[in-house]
Short mmCIF file of C-alpha atoms and ligand atoms in Angstrom, two decimals:
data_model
loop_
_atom_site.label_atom_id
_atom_site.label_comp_id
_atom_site.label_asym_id
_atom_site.label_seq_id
_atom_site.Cartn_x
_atom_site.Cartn_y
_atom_site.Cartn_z
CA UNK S 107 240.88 -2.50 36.69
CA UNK S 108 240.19 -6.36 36.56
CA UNK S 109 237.15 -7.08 35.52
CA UNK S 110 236.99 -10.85 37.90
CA UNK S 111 233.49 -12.59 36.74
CA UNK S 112 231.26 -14.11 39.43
CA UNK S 113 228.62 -16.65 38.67
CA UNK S 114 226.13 -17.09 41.67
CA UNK S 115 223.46 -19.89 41.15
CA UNK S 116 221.15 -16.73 41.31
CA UNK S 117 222.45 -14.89 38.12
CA UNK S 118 225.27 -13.20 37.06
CA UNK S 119 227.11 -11.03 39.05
CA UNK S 120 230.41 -9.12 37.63
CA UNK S 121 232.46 -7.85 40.05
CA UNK S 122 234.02 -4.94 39.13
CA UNK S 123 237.10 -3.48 41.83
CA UNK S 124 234.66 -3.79 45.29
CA UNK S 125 231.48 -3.36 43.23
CA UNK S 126 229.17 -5.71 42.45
CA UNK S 127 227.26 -4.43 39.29
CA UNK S 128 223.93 -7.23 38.01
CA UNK S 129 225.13 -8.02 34.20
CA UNK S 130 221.59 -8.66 33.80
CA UNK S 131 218.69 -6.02 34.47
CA UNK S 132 216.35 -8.09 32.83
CA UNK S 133 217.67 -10.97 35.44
CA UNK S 134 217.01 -8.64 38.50
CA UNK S 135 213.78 -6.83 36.97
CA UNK S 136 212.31 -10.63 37.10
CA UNK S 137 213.00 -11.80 40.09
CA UNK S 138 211.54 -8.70 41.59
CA UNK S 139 208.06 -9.03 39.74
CA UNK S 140 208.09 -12.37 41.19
CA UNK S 141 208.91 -11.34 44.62
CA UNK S 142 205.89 -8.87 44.53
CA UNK S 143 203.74 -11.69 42.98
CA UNK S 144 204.65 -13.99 45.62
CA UNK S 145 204.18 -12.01 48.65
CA UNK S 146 200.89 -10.41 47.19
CA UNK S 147 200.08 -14.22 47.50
CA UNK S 148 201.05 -14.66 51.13
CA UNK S 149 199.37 -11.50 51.64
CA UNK S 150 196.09 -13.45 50.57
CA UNK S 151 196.40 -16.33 52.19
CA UNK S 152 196.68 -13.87 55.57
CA UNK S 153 193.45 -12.78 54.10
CA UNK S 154 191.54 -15.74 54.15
CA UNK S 155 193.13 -17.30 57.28
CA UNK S 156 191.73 -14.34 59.03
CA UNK S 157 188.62 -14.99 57.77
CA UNK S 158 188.56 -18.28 58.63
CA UNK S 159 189.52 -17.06 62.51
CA UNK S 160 186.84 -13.80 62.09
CA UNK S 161 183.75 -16.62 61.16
CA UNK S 162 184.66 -19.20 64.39
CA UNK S 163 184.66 -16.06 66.69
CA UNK S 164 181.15 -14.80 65.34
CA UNK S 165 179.82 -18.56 65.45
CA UNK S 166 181.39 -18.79 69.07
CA UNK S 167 179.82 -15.35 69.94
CA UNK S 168 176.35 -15.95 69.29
CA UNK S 169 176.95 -19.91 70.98
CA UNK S 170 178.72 -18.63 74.42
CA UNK S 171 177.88 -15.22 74.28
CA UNK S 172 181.34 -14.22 74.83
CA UNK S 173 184.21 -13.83 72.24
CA UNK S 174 187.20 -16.22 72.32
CA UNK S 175 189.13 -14.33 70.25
CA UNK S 176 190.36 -10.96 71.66
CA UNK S 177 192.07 -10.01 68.45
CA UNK S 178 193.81 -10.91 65.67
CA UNK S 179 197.09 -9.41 64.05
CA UNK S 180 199.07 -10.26 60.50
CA UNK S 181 202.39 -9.33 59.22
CA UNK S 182 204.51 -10.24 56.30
CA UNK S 183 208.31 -11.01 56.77
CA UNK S 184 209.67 -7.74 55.43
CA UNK S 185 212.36 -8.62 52.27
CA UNK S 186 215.65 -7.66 54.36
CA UNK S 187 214.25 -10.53 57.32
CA UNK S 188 213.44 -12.66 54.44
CA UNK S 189 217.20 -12.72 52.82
CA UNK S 190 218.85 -12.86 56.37
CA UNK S 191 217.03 -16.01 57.34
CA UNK S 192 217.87 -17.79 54.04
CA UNK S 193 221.64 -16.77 54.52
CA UNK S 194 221.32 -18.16 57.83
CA UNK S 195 219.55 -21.88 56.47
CA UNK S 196 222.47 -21.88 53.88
CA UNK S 197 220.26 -21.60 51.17
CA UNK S 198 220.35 -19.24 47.85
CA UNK S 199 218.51 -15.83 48.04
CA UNK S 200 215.79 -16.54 45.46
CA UNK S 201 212.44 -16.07 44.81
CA UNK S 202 211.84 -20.14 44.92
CA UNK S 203 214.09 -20.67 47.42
CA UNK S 204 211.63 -18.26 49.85
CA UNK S 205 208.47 -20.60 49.34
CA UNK S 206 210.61 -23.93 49.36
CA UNK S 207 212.46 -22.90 52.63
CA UNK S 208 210.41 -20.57 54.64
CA UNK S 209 207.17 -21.23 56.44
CA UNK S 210 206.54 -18.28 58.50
CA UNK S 211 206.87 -15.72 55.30
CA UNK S 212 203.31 -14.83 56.36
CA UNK S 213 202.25 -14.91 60.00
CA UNK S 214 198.85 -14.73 62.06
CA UNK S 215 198.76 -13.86 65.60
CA UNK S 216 195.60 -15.01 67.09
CA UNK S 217 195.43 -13.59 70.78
CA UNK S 218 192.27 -15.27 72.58
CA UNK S 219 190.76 -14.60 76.11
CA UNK S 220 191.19 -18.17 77.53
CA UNK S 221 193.62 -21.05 77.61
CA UNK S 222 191.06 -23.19 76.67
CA UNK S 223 189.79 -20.85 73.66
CA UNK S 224 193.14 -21.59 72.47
CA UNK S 225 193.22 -25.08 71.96
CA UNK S 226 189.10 -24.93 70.86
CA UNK S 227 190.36 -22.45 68.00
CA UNK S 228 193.27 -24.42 66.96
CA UNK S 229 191.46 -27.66 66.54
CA UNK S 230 188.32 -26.18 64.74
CA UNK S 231 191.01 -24.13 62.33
CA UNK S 232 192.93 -27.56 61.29
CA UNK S 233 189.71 -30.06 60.95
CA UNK S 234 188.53 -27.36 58.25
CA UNK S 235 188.72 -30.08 55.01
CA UNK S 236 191.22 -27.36 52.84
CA UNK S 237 193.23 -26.33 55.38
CA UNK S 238 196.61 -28.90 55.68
CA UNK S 239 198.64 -28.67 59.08
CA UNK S 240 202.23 -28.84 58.29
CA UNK S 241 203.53 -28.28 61.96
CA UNK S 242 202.60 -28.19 65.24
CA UNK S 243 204.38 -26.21 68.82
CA UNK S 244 202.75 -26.91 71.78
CA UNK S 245 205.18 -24.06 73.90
CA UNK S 246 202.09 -24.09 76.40
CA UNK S 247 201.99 -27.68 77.45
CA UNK S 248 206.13 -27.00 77.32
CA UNK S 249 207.22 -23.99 77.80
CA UNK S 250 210.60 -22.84 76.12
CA UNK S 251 213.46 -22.52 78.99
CA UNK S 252 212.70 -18.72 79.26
CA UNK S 253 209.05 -19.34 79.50
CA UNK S 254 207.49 -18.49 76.11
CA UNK S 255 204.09 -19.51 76.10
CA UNK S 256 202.18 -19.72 72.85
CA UNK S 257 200.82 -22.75 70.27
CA UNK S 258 202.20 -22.00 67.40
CA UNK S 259 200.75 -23.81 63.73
CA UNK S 260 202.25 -24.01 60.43
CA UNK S 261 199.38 -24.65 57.97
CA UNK S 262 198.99 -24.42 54.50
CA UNK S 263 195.45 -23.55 52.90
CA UNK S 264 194.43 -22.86 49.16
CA UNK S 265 193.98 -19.57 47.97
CA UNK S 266 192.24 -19.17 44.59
CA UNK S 267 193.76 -16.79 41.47
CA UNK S 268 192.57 -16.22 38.11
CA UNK S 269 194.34 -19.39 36.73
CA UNK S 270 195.47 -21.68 39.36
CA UNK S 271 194.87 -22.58 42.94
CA UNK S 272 197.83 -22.45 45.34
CA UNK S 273 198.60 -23.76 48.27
CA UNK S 274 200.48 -21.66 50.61
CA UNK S 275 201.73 -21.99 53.63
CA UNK S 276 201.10 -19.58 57.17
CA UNK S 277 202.39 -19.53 60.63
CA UNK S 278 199.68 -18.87 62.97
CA UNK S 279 200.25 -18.20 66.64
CA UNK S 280 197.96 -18.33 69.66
CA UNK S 281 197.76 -17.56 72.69
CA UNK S 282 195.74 -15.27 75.64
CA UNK S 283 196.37 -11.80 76.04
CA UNK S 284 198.73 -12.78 79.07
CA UNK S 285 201.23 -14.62 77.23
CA UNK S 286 201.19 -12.26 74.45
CA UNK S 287 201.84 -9.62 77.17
CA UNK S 288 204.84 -11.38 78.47
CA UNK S 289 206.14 -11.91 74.79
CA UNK S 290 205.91 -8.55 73.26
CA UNK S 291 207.47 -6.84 76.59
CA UNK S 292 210.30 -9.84 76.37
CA UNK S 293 210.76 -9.41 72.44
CA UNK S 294 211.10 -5.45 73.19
CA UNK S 295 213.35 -5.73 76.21
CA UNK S 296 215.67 -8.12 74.50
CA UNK S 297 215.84 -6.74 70.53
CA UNK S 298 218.95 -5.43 69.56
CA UNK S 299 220.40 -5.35 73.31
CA UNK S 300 223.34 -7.00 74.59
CA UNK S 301 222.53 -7.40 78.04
CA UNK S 302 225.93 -8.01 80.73
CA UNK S 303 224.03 -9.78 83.42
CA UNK S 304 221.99 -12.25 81.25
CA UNK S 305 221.52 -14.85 83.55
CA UNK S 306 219.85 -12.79 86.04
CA UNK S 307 217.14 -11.09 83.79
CA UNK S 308 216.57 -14.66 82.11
CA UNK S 309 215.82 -16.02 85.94
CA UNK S 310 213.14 -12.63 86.12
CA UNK S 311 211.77 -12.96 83.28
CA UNK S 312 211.17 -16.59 83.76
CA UNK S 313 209.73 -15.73 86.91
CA UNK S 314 207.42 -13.64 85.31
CA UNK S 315 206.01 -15.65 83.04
CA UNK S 316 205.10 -18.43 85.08
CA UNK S 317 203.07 -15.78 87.59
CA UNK S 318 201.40 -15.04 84.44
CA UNK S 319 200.22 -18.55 83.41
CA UNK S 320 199.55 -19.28 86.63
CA UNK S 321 197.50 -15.83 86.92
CA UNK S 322 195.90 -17.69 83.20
CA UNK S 323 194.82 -20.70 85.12
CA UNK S 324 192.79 -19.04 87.79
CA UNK S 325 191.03 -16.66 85.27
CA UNK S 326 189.95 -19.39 83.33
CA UNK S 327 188.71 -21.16 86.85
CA UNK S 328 186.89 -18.14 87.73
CA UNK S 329 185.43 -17.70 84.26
CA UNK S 330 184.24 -21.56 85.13
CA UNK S 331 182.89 -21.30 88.30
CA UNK S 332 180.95 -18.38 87.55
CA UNK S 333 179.55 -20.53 84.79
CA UNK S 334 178.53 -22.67 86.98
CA UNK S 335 176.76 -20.92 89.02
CA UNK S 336 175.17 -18.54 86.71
CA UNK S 337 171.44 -19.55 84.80
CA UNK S 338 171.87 -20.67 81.31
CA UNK S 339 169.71 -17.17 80.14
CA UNK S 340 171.31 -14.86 82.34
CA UNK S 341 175.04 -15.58 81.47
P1 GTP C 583 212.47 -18.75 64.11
O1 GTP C 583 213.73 -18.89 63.35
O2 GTP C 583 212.50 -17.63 65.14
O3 GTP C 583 211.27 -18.64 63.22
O4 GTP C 583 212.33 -20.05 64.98
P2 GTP C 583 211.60 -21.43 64.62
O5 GTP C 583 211.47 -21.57 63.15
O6 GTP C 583 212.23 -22.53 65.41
O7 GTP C 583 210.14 -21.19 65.11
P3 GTP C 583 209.45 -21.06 66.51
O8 GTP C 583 208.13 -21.68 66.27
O9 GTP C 583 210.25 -21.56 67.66
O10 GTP C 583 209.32 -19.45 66.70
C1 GTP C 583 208.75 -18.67 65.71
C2 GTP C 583 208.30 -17.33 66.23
O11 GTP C 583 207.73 -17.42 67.56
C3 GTP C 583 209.36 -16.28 66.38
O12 GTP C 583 209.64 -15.67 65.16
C4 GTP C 583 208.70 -15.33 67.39
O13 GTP C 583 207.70 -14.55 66.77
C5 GTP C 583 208.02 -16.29 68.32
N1 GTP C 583 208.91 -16.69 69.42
C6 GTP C 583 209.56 -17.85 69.57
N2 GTP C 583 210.29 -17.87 70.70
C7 GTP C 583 210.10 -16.68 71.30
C8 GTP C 583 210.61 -16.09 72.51
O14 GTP C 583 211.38 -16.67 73.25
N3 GTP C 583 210.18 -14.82 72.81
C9 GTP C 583 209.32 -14.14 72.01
N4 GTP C 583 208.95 -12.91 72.39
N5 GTP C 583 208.83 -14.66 70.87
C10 GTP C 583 209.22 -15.91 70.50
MG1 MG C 584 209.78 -19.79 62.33
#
């Protein structure tokens, strides 16, 4: 059988008949300590984003009496997501390559009660002196075509280890229970399905999520006007 060498920029690879067989354990043993090292990292800096988020709601709490954050959800990129997007940027599957290349590799989901909370968060989250904002989506103030509402940050912030600080990088998303409604029921309906008449649940679902924002903009006026009209130790 030929025996038809392969060198990747990631290591050596032999090919051997329709098998590809790592030359080098010590190669692929490596890159997978790293990989653990590196999302045990993002994994932290989820930790202390959240706690970031968890302080500004108690502060708000005690100040409005009244939490602007609802909740607050994390994930990591699982590994498989993590290779598939690479392949798709053109870029090598490597341990480096994840941290040079992807910014959303850990991810925040900040769901608050208000439109406005939104924005209040945001800004109090970036003028923190160690946090850095890489990127910013306003999808509220423009809406994608098939109405996806949500702000969406890329920030990086320091997390401390036994011998060096690091700055890594974190996608955080807001937005009010309504729009997160409208995009978990949209991400479920449309994940893995290949839908014939497209155009016509695009229109519906579009429809949909402008009722909702518009249904976001009167809470948030009726949240106001009882405000007004409510005594400063009663509300
Ligand atoms: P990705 O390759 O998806 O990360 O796109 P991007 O790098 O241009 O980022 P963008 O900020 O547009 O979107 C990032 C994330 O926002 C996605 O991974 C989803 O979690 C969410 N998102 C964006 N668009 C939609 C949408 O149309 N529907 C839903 N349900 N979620 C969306
Ligand atoms: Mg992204």
């Amino acid at each position: 059988m030929a025996d038809l060498e392969q060198n990747t920029e990631v290591g050596q690879i032999s090919v051997i008949g329709d098998k590809e067989l790592i030359k080098n354990p010590e190669f692929f043993i490596n890159q997978t300590l790293q990989f653990q090292e590196l999302m045990m990292m993002y994994d932290c800096a989820i930790k202390e984003v959240k706690t970031k988020l968890e302080v500004l709601n108690a502060e708000l709490s005690v100040r409005y009496k009244r939490n602007p954050i609802e909740f607050i959800s994390s994930r990591i990129k699982k590994p498989v997501s993590i290779a598939k997007k690479l392949q798709k940027k053109g870029k090598i599957i490597s341990v480096d390559s994840i941290e040079e290349t992807l910014s959303d590799v850990a991810g925040v989901r900040v769901i608050c009660s208000f439109v406005d909370d939104i924005y209040e968060i945001a800004s109090m989250l970036v003028r923190q002196d160690d946090i850095a904002l890489v990127e910013q989506k306003d999808y509220i103030n423009e809406p994608k075509l098939n109405g996806y509402r949500s702000l969406h940050l890329i920030i990086e912030i320091p997390v401390f280890f036994s011998d060096q600080k690091k700055m890594m990088r974190v996608e955080v998303q807001i937005r009010t229970i309504a729009m997160d409604f409208w995009a978990s029921l949209e991400h479920q309906l449309r994940y893995k399905h290949v839908i014939n008449n497209e155009e016509e649940i695009t229109k519906e679902l579009k429809e949909c999520a402008d009722i909702i924002a518009a249904t976001d903009v009167r809470m948030l006026s009726i949240r106001n006007k009882i405000q007004e009209n409510t005594n400063e130790e009663d509300f």
